[in-house]
XYZ file of C-alpha atoms in Angstrom:
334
model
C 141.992 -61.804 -127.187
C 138.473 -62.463 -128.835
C 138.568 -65.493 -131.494
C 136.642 -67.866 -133.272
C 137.373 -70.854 -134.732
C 135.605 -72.285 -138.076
C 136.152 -75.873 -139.578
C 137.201 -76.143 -142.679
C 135.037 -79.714 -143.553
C 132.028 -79.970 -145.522
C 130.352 -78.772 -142.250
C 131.294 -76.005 -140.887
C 131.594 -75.065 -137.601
C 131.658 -71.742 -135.630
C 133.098 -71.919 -131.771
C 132.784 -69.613 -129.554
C 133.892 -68.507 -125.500
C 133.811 -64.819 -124.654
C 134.090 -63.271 -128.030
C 132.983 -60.067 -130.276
C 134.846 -61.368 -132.946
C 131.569 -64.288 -133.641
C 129.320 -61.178 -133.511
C 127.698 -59.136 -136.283
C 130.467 -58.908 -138.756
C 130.619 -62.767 -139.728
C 128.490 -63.214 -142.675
C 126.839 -66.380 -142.730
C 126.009 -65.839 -146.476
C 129.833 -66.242 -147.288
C 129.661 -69.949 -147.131
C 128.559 -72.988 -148.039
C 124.938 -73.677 -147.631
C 125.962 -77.619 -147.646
C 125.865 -78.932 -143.917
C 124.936 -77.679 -140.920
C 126.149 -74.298 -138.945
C 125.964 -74.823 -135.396
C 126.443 -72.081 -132.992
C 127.199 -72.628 -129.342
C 127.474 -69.391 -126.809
C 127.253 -66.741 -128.928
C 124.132 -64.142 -130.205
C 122.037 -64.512 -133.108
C 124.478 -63.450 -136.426
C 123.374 -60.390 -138.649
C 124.757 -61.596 -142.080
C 125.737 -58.728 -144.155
C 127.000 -58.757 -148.113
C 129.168 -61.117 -149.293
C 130.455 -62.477 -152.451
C 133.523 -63.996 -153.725
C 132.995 -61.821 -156.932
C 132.815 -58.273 -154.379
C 136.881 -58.303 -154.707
C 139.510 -58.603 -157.276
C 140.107 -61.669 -158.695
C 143.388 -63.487 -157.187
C 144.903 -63.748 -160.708
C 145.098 -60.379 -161.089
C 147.672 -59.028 -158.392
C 147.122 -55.307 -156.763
C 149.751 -53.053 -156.813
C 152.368 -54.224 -154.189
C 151.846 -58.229 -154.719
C 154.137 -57.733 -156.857
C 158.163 -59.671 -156.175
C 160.070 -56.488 -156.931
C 157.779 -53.700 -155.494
C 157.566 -55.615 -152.126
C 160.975 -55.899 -152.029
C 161.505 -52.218 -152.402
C 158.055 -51.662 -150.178
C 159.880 -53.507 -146.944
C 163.234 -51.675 -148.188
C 161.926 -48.666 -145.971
C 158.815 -50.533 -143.891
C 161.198 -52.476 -142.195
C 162.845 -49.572 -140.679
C 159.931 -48.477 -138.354
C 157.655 -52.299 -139.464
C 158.028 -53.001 -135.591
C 157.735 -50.314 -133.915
C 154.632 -48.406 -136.038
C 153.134 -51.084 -138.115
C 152.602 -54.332 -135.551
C 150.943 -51.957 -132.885
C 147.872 -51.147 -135.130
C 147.743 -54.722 -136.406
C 149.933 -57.048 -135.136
C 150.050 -56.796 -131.588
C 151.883 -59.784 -129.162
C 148.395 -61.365 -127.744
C 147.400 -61.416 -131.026
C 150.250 -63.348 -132.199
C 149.999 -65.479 -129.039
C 146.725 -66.647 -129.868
C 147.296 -66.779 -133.348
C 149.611 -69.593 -132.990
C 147.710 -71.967 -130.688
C 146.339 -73.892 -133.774
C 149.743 -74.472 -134.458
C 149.945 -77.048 -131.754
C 154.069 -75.514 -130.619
C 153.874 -78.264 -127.769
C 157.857 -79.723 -127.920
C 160.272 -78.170 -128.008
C 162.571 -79.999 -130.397
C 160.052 -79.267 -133.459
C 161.938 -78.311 -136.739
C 159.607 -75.503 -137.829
C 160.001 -73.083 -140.504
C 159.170 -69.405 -140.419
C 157.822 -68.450 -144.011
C 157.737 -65.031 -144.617
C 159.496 -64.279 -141.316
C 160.513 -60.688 -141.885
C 161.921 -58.853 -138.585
C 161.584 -61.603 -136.782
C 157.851 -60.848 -134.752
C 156.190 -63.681 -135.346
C 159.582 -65.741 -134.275
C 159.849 -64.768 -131.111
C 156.298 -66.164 -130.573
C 157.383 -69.194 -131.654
C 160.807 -69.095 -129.560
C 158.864 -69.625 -126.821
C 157.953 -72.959 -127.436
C 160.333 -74.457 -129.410
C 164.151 -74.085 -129.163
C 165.738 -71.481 -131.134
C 168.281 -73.772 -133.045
C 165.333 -75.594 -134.543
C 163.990 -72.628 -136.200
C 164.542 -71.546 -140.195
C 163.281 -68.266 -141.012
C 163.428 -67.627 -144.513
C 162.218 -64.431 -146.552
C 162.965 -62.584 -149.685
C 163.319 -59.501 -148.120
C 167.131 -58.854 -147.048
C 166.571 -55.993 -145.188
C 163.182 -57.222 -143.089
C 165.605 -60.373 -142.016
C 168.563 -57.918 -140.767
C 166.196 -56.788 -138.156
C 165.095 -60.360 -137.662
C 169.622 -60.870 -136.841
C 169.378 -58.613 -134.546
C 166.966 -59.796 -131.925
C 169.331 -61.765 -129.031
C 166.189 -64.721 -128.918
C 166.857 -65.668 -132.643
C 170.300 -65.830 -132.542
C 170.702 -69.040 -133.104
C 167.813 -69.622 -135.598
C 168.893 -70.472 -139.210
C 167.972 -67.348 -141.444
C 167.880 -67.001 -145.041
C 166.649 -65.629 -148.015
C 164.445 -67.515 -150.096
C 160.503 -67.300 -152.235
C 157.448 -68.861 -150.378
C 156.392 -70.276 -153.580
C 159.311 -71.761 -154.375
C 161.470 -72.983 -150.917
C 164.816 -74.250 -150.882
C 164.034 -77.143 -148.850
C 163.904 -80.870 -149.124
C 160.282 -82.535 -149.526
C 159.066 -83.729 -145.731
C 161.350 -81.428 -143.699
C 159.251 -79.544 -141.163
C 157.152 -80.859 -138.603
C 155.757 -77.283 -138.573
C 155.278 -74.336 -141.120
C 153.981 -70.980 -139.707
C 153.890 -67.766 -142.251
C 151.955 -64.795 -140.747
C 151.527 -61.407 -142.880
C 152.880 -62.850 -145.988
C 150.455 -64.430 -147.958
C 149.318 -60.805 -149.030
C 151.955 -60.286 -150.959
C 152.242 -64.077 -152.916
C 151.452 -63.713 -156.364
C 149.893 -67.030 -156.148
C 148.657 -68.045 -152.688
C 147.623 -71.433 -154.121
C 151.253 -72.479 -155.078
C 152.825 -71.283 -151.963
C 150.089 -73.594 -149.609
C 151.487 -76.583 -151.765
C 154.557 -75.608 -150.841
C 153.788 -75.930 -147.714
C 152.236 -78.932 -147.568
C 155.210 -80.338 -149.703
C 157.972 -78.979 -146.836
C 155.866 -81.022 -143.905
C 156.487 -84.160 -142.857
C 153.550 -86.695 -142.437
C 151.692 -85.401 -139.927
C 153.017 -81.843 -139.659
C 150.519 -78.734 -139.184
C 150.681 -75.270 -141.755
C 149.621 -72.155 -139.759
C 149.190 -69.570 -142.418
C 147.990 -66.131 -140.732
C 146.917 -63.049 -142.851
C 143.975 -60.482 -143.914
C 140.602 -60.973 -144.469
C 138.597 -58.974 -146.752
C 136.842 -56.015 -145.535
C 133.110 -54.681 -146.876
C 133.212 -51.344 -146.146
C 133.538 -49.917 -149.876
C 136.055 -47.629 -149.324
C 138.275 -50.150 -147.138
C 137.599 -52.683 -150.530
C 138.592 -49.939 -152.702
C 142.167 -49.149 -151.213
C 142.445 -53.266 -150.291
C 142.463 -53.978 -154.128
C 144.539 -51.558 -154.684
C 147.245 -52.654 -151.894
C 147.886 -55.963 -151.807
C 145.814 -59.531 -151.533
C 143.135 -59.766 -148.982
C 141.713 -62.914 -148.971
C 137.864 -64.022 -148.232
C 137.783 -66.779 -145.654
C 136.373 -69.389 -147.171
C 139.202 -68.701 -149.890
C 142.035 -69.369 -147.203
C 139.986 -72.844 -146.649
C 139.538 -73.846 -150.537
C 143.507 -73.191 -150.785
C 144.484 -75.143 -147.776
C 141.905 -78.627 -149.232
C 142.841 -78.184 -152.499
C 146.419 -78.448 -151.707
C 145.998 -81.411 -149.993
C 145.599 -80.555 -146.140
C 142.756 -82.158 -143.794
C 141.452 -80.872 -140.511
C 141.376 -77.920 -141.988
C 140.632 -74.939 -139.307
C 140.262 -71.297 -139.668
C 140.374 -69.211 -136.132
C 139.377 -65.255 -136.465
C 141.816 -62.900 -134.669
C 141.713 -59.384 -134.176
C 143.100 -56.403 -132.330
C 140.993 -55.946 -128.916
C 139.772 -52.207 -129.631
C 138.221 -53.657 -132.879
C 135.159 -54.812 -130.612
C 135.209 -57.740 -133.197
C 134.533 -54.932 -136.294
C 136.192 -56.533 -139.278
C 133.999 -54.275 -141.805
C 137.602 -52.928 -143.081
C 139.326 -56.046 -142.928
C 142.384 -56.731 -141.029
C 146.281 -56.835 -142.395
C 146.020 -60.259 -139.478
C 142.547 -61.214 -138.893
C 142.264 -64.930 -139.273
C 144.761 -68.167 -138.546
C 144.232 -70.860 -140.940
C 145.927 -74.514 -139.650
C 145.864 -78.016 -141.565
C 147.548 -81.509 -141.175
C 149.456 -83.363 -143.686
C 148.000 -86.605 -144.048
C 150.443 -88.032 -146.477
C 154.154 -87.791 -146.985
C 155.036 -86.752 -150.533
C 154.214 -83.897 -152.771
C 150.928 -82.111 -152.653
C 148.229 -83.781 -154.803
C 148.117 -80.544 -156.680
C 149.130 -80.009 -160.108
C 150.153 -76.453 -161.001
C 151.691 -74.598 -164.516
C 154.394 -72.383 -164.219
C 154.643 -69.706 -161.649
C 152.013 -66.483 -162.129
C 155.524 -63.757 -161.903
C 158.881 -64.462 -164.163
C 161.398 -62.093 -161.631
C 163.510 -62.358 -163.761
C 161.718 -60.544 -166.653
C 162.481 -56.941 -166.925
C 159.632 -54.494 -166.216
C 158.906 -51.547 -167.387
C 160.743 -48.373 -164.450
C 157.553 -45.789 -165.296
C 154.766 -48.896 -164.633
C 157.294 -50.218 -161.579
C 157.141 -46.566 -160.211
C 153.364 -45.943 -160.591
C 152.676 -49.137 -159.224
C 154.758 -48.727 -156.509
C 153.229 -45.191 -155.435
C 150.110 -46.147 -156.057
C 150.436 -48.871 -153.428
C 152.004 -47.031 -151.137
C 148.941 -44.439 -151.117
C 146.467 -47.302 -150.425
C 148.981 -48.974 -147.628
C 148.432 -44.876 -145.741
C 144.822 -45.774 -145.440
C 145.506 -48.867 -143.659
C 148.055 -47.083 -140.919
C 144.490 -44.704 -140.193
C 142.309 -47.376 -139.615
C 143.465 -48.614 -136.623
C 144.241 -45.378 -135.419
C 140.611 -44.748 -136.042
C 139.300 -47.687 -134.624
C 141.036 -47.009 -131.451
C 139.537 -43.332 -131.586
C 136.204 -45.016 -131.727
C 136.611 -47.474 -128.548
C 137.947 -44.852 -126.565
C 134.680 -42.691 -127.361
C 132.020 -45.265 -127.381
C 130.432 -47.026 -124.786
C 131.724 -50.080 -123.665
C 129.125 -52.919 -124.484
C 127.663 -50.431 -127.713
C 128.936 -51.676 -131.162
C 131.210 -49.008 -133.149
């Protein structure tokens, strides 16, 4: 599975092995001129446009970032989620890889899964660490009934609960993964500092998600959908929380050739240590979504349809993109 890996310091750095994803789609332009780039293994880059202004700001959530219309949107995604919507995007390498940052090395780690849905992303993490050690925790009822079903998570402690606002004790978790959830926070900022404030001293946050595409009409149905976040965003989230060694490694499914021109639902694992114990430095106001507000049916419905039109264009793309590999040349970029 191709990968790179950038460092989330003052300097950045790009590492490369074998890869397409560190070819022409990373645009140098994206980050800070401070420092120095270096590149090691890997062709010259072709930077292409850039800006943090190109999308929607974060403060103004698309149409299914939304509490209520995700929790209808997985009401009837998590009925085919695994068997039509992780093949396109989510595939088993990729999750493989994915975690490594994560550092899963013993196997009596307490980690929580944030965001755990069905259960996917678990069963990577299974592997390493003992199932009894494992909370997965989601807001999404019917996403975690598939997660009860799968015979390696039986004995992993499941329950429903809000990434930005988790049920747990300060310094808990020696690790906190959350993979295809950030997309749909109303306020990615408040759930990384409460992740930093669920680790112990020394634990490591693996938050995996989109990146932002810059293909116009992949933008145009992104803002629409749901939060897909520029990389250097992920990075500014993660320091501002409180995190050091900050790290972001690009990920990406193989018939991509390393194309991320219309962004990817998981392109990109972003990992940090907790340096102190304690709350994150961060001071917030009050949460960006009252649930408990009553909103409007006819703006919950259009809402709600209108995201679900821009999620169709993201079930094409990889369908597309495999269309594309099949057809052109090995070694030719698509």
């Amino acid at each position: 599975m191709a990968s790179s890996v950038l460092n989330g310091a003052d300097n950045f750095k790009i590492l490369s092995g074998n890869t397409p994803f560190l070819g022409s789609e990373l645009n140098v332009k994206c980050f800070p001129q401070k420092g120095i780039m270096n590149l090691r293994k890997t062709r010259i880059l072709k930077p292409i446009k850039c800006s943090l202004s190109a999308s929607r700001p974060v403060s103004q959530p698309r149409f299914i970032q939304h509490k209520k219309e995700e929790f209808w949107f997985y009401r009837f995604l998590s009925i085919v989620y695994d068997h039509v919507i992780n093949p396109g995007h989510w595939t088993e390498d990729m999750r493989d890889e994915a975690l490594q940052p994560a550092e899963l090395h013993t196997r009596n780690l307490q980690v929580v899964d944030v965001g755990g849905g069905t259960g996917f992303t678990t069963l990577g993490i299974v592997k390493h660490v003992d199932a009894k050690n494992v909370t997965i925790i989601d807001q999404s009822p019917h996403q975690l009934a598939k997660a009860r079903e799968k015979e390696p998570l039986k004995e992993c402690k499941i329950l429903e609960g809000d990434a930005e606002d988790l049920p747990f004790p300060t310094d808990t978790f020696d690790r906190y993964i959350s993979a295809g959830s950030i997309e749909y926070w109303p306020d990615p900022q408040r759930g990384i500092k409460e992740a930093y404030r669920v680790l112990t001293i020394g634990g490591v946050a693996c938050v995996i998600g989109p990146v932002y595409p810059t293909f116009w009409l992949s933008r145009f149905f992104a803002d629409a959908w749901m939060l897909f976040p520029k990389e250097e965003e992920y990075i500014e989230w993660f320091k501002k929380a409180g995190f050091t060694q900050v790290k972001l490694k690009r990920i990406g499914p193989k018939w991509y050739r390393g194309v991320r021109r219309h962004g990817l639902i998981m392109g990109c694992s972003v990992t940090g240590v907790k340096p102190y114990g304690g709350e994150s430095p961060l001071q917030l106001g009050p949460k960006s979504e009252d649930v408990s507000k009553p909103v409007n049916p006819f703006v919950f419905l259009m809402r709600f349809l209108l995201g679900i039109i821009a999620a169709s264009y993201y079930v094409l793309v990889p369908i597309y993109m495999w269309l594309k590999d099949q057809i052109v040349p090995k070694g030719q970029p698509i």
